[in-house]
Amino acid sequence: MKKHTIVALVQDRPGVLSRVVGLVRRRGYNIESLAVGHSETPNVSRITMVVEWNDVDQVVKQLYRLIEVLKVSDVTNDPTVEREMVLVKLHAPAPKRHEIVSMCNVFDAKIVDVGVNTMVVEMTGTPAKVENFIEIVKPYGVKEMMRTGRVAMVRGARGHNAAEYAESSNGTNGQFAVNRN
Amino acid sequence: MTQERTGAQIMCEALIREGVEVMFGIPGGAIMPFYFAMWEYRDQLRHVLCRHEQGAGHAAEGYARATGKLGVCIGTSGPGTTNLVTPIADAMMDSTPLLAITGQVSSLVLGKDAFQETDITGITMPITKHNYLVKDINDLPYVFKEAIHIATTGRPGPVLIDITKDAMQARTVPNWDVKLNLPGYKPTYNPNAKQIREAIKLIQSAKKPLIMSGNGVIMAGAIEELAAFAERLRVPVITTLHGIGSFPEDHPLNIGMPGMHGWVHVNRAIQECDVLFNIGGRFDDRVTGKASTFAPNAQVIHVDIDPSEIGKNVKVAVPIVGDAKLTLQAFLEAMPGREDMAELHGNASDWMEHIREMQAKHQGKQQYVSRADTEAMSLPPHDVYDIMNRMINERGDYRICTDVGQHQMWAAQLLDWYRPRTHITSGGAGTMGFAVPAALGVAVACPNETVWAVCGDGGFQMTNQEMATIVQEGITNVKVAVINNGYLGMVRQWQELFENKRYSGTPLTGPDFAKLAEAYGWKGITVEHTEDVEAAMREAYETDGPVLIDFRVEREVNVFPMVPQGKSIGDMITDASQA
């Protein structure tokens, strides 16, 4: 089985994430990473999902069956920019801090909180670089860690502008279509 | 138009605006406001009170499948909605336009395990085409319009709307000026012209072409187009279980049903054919057998309105996404003249001759029961179908609802089918208990036709309480034929053939069905001998009211021919000794 990165544009309605995830769950696959957020167009969200599966074309087709799915692309073999962010809370007593700070400089990571015995570090990079960073800081003692999951965007002029797929998102009464958080 | 309405009134008016005339359901706490409002609209919206929500769901399915219109069922929150789950799943598998309206607890207590609260939108997410949880009265006009649009267009399917009680009770001046906002839902109806040309080229080059017709042809109303298409090409046509009736069985080009209990010559033709044109069928595993061995020599042309069906189970040479009717029309327009088809016509005629030769070796539908065996039987099931086939066709104007199991396969095999929407069965989901409530729905839709529910004694006992609904509604055109063999017969058949006759959990008792029918106010007839079948059926026809006939058939008879599970459809068995 191969790891695939799927990028999907979806209407921002209650339950849409659940439907997308349900399609993957139905086949007994595990989602390795999932990131969801607003796109450049109001009421349209962009999902980046990484899953190991072998019949990805069929899954993409079935995703299209979902009423709220506007566009799905398997970008695994496309040139993409992929990023992930991690927050790590490290065990950082005073004598270790200097060493941690210089390590962070190497990885372009930021110290975002300092406590009595802890430091919270924010690091953004390719998934591989994030992985590498985590390995490096592990010996200091990781008290907590939170990864955002991968976000991906196709390089250059290619890719999918959300507005093209959501032409009627505005201009209707659209009570139900309006995002009501 | 500017008058204030309750949410429940808005629901009724939304349904009326969309042309809904009948609903099947059961009230309960959370849906009470809807029932309160329904009373005012009872002249336009007929409500049929069922005995179980599963029955209401299947009745709505029967109504939808008999007419092609939307079927509507109603349940209250909690168990009322979970009882609808089976018919919803059934409608999903068989692409039936169904709207399920369910009451939900008040939004104030939603998510707090209130009395009769169930997360039905969560439960039905994978078995609906789409579903909604409505908490705001202002969403109702839009949601009903969108839901019905989704259920009835493209590849039809079930849609559920769950409405909180407070949204039904709230008041507002409804705004009916709503436009659909569905950028992600644009079914493709018109086929791609280039693909049509590709397909024609492929068919023209074929030496052994075959047309497979499925449910999509019936749903698109493409009966005439299919006949014209097949006749222009002179290519043999097979009809899948749900395609039965899309092409008349007495047509010289019709060769019958494929699949697990299809005919040997049909399955052999599939294995031999070089071009397979499937329209409106989804290559279900009961049709293909082991998919990797299916139609090994064929280049497949697959026409389906749902792109996710194409290439799912079978490799496709020419995919065509489109509505069956519009696609066939496009084919007819693009079809070359007769002179350019001469070679195809010659090949197809030789091919048909070959198929008919294969068929002749197994001539007669009855030959799969050994005559020597049946002579000792007082009532072989095949005799029931033989006489039924003669009698229903003599009288005409019938619909047959079948349940799931042996009796269903016999009905598909042994009755002769001529018209679309006359054969109504649970195919994809295989839902036992479908036939009786479905017949109720069909009878409501077709009051001037005779509606037969053919079921086994197992499935009958799952939903027979709808017999009371039929009486309460004053329905007289439903007749039930129980093919009673005292077993869950299809499972028993598998146990006999593949599990060394270990009849684990399959022998089945029941009440005296004729007496049960009488208790419901029906006429009940028991038949134990072949010579009594005709008289019983005549009596059923002559009785102005619902009738049940308990056909106590020979207990251990198998459905043949058969493709054992997981085997190639080329490996059919025609009697128990081959298993």
JSON list of N, CA and C in Angstrom, two decimals, chain B residues 92-118:
[
{"chain": "B", "resi": 92, "resn": "MET", "atom": "N", "xyz": [-30.65, 2.66, -0.40]},
{"chain": "B", "resi": 92, "resn": "MET", "atom": "CA", "xyz": [-29.32, 3.09, -0.84]},
{"chain": "B", "resi": 92, "resn": "MET", "atom": "C", "xyz": [-28.75, 2.07, -1.82]},
{"chain": "B", "resi": 93, "resn": "MET", "atom": "N", "xyz": [-28.87, 0.80, -1.47]},
{"chain": "B", "resi": 93, "resn": "MET", "atom": "CA", "xyz": [-28.29, -0.25, -2.31]},
{"chain": "B", "resi": 93, "resn": "MET", "atom": "C", "xyz": [-29.02, -0.35, -3.65]},
{"chain": "B", "resi": 94, "resn": "ASP", "atom": "N", "xyz": [-30.33, -0.12, -3.64]},
{"chain": "B", "resi": 94, "resn": "ASP", "atom": "CA", "xyz": [-31.10, -0.28, -4.87]},
{"chain": "B", "resi": 94, "resn": "ASP", "atom": "C", "xyz": [-31.48, 1.05, -5.51]},
{"chain": "B", "resi": 95, "resn": "SER", "atom": "N", "xyz": [-30.80, 2.14, -5.11]},
{"chain": "B", "resi": 95, "resn": "SER", "atom": "CA", "xyz": [-30.99, 3.46, -5.74]},
{"chain": "B", "resi": 95, "resn": "SER", "atom": "C", "xyz": [-32.45, 3.87, -5.82]},
{"chain": "B", "resi": 96, "resn": "THR", "atom": "N", "xyz": [-33.13, 3.82, -4.68]},
{"chain": "B", "resi": 96, "resn": "THR", "atom": "CA", "xyz": [-34.55, 4.16, -4.64]},
{"chain": "B", "resi": 96, "resn": "THR", "atom": "C", "xyz": [-34.73, 5.56, -4.07]},
{"chain": "B", "resi": 97, "resn": "PRO", "atom": "N", "xyz": [-35.50, 6.42, -4.77]},
{"chain": "B", "resi": 97, "resn": "PRO", "atom": "CA", "xyz": [-35.72, 7.77, -4.22]},
{"chain": "B", "resi": 97, "resn": "PRO", "atom": "C", "xyz": [-36.61, 7.73, -2.99]},
{"chain": "B", "resi": 98, "resn": "LEU", "atom": "N", "xyz": [-36.02, 7.94, -1.85]},
{"chain": "B", "resi": 98, "resn": "LEU", "atom": "CA", "xyz": [-36.74, 7.81, -0.58]},
{"chain": "B", "resi": 98, "resn": "LEU", "atom": "C", "xyz": [-36.43, 9.02, 0.29]},
{"chain": "B", "resi": 99, "resn": "LEU", "atom": "N", "xyz": [-37.47, 9.59, 0.88]},
{"chain": "B", "resi": 99, "resn": "LEU", "atom": "CA", "xyz": [-37.26, 10.66, 1.85]},
{"chain": "B", "resi": 99, "resn": "LEU", "atom": "C", "xyz": [-37.72, 10.16, 3.21]},
{"chain": "B", "resi": 100, "resn": "ALA", "atom": "N", "xyz": [-36.81, 10.14, 4.17]},
{"chain": "B", "resi": 100, "resn": "ALA", "atom": "CA", "xyz": [-37.16, 9.76, 5.54]},
{"chain": "B", "resi": 100, "resn": "ALA", "atom": "C", "xyz": [-37.22, 11.03, 6.37]},
{"chain": "B", "resi": 101, "resn": "ILE", "atom": "N", "xyz": [-38.39, 11.25, 6.98]},
{"chain": "B", "resi": 101, "resn": "ILE", "atom": "CA", "xyz": [-38.55, 12.42, 7.84]},
{"chain": "B", "resi": 101, "resn": "ILE", "atom": "C", "xyz": [-38.59, 11.91, 9.28]},
{"chain": "B", "resi": 102, "resn": "THR", "atom": "N", "xyz": [-37.66, 12.38, 10.09]},
{"chain": "B", "resi": 102, "resn": "THR", "atom": "CA", "xyz": [-37.64, 11.89, 11.46]},
{"chain": "B", "resi": 102, "resn": "THR", "atom": "C", "xyz": [-37.68, 13.05, 12.45]},
{"chain": "B", "resi": 103, "resn": "GLY", "atom": "N", "xyz": [-38.41, 12.83, 13.53]},
{"chain": "B", "resi": 103, "resn": "GLY", "atom": "CA", "xyz": [-38.45, 13.81, 14.60]},
{"chain": "B", "resi": 103, "resn": "GLY", "atom": "C", "xyz": [-37.22, 13.67, 15.46]},
{"chain": "B", "resi": 104, "resn": "GLN", "atom": "N", "xyz": [-36.74, 14.76, 15.97]},
{"chain": "B", "resi": 104, "resn": "GLN", "atom": "CA", "xyz": [-35.58, 14.71, 16.87]},
{"chain": "B", "resi": 104, "resn": "GLN", "atom": "C", "xyz": [-35.98, 15.44, 18.15]},
{"chain": "B", "resi": 105, "resn": "VAL", "atom": "N", "xyz": [-35.32, 15.11, 19.25]},
{"chain": "B", "resi": 105, "resn": "VAL", "atom": "CA", "xyz": [-35.61, 15.80, 20.50]},
{"chain": "B", "resi": 105, "resn": "VAL", "atom": "C", "xyz": [-35.30, 17.29, 20.34]},
{"chain": "B", "resi": 106, "resn": "SER", "atom": "N", "xyz": [-35.81, 18.08, 21.24]},
{"chain": "B", "resi": 106, "resn": "SER", "atom": "CA", "xyz": [-35.62, 19.53, 21.15]},
{"chain": "B", "resi": 106, "resn": "SER", "atom": "C", "xyz": [-34.14, 19.90, 21.14]},
{"chain": "B", "resi": 107, "resn": "SER", "atom": "N", "xyz": [-33.82, 20.95, 20.40]},
{"chain": "B", "resi": 107, "resn": "SER", "atom": "CA", "xyz": [-32.41, 21.35, 20.30]},
{"chain": "B", "resi": 107, "resn": "SER", "atom": "C", "xyz": [-31.85, 21.72, 21.67]},
{"chain": "B", "resi": 108, "resn": "LEU", "atom": "N", "xyz": [-32.73, 22.04, 22.62]},
{"chain": "B", "resi": 108, "resn": "LEU", "atom": "CA", "xyz": [-32.25, 22.42, 23.96]},
{"chain": "B", "resi": 108, "resn": "LEU", "atom": "C", "xyz": [-31.63, 21.23, 24.70]},
{"chain": "B", "resi": 109, "resn": "VAL", "atom": "N", "xyz": [-32.09, 20.01, 24.36]},
{"chain": "B", "resi": 109, "resn": "VAL", "atom": "CA", "xyz": [-31.55, 18.83, 25.05]},
{"chain": "B", "resi": 109, "resn": "VAL", "atom": "C", "xyz": [-30.73, 17.94, 24.11]},
{"chain": "B", "resi": 110, "resn": "LEU", "atom": "N", "xyz": [-30.54, 18.39, 22.87]},
{"chain": "B", "resi": 110, "resn": "LEU", "atom": "CA", "xyz": [-29.81, 17.60, 21.89]},
{"chain": "B", "resi": 110, "resn": "LEU", "atom": "C", "xyz": [-28.41, 17.29, 22.39]},
{"chain": "B", "resi": 111, "resn": "GLY", "atom": "N", "xyz": [-28.04, 16.02, 22.32]},
{"chain": "B", "resi": 111, "resn": "GLY", "atom": "CA", "xyz": [-26.70, 15.64, 22.78]},
{"chain": "B", "resi": 111, "resn": "GLY", "atom": "C", "xyz": [-26.61, 15.36, 24.26]},
{"chain": "B", "resi": 112, "resn": "LYS", "atom": "N", "xyz": [-27.78, 15.39, 24.92]},
{"chain": "B", "resi": 112, "resn": "LYS", "atom": "CA", "xyz": [-27.75, 15.16, 26.37]},
{"chain": "B", "resi": 112, "resn": "LYS", "atom": "C", "xyz": [-28.41, 13.84, 26.74]},
{"chain": "B", "resi": 113, "resn": "ASP", "atom": "N", "xyz": [-28.49, 12.90, 25.80]},
{"chain": "B", "resi": 113, "resn": "ASP", "atom": "CA", "xyz": [-29.14, 11.61, 26.05]},
{"chain": "B", "resi": 113, "resn": "ASP", "atom": "C", "xyz": [-30.57, 11.79, 26.55]},
{"chain": "B", "resi": 114, "resn": "ALA", "atom": "N", "xyz": [-31.29, 12.69, 25.89]},
{"chain": "B", "resi": 114, "resn": "ALA", "atom": "CA", "xyz": [-32.68, 12.91, 26.24]},
{"chain": "B", "resi": 114, "resn": "ALA", "atom": "C", "xyz": [-33.50, 11.66, 25.93]},
{"chain": "B", "resi": 115, "resn": "PHE", "atom": "N", "xyz": [-34.73, 11.61, 26.45]},
{"chain": "B", "resi": 115, "resn": "PHE", "atom": "CA", "xyz": [-35.60, 10.47, 26.18]},
{"chain": "B", "resi": 115, "resn": "PHE", "atom": "C", "xyz": [-35.79, 10.29, 24.68]},
{"chain": "B", "resi": 116, "resn": "GLN", "atom": "N", "xyz": [-35.60, 9.10, 24.20]},
{"chain": "B", "resi": 116, "resn": "GLN", "atom": "CA", "xyz": [-35.72, 8.75, 22.77]},
{"chain": "B", "resi": 116, "resn": "GLN", "atom": "C", "xyz": [-34.80, 9.58, 21.89]},
{"chain": "B", "resi": 117, "resn": "GLU", "atom": "N", "xyz": [-33.64, 9.93, 22.39]},
{"chain": "B", "resi": 117, "resn": "GLU", "atom": "CA", "xyz": [-32.69, 10.62, 21.53]},
{"chain": "B", "resi": 117, "resn": "GLU", "atom": "C", "xyz": [-31.72, 9.62, 20.90]},
{"chain": "B", "resi": 118, "resn": "THR", "atom": "N", "xyz": [-31.58, 9.67, 19.60]},
{"chain": "B", "resi": 118, "resn": "THR", "atom": "CA", "xyz": [-30.57, 8.89, 18.90]},
{"chain": "B", "resi": 118, "resn": "THR", "atom": "C", "xyz": [-29.95, 9.79, 17.84]}
]
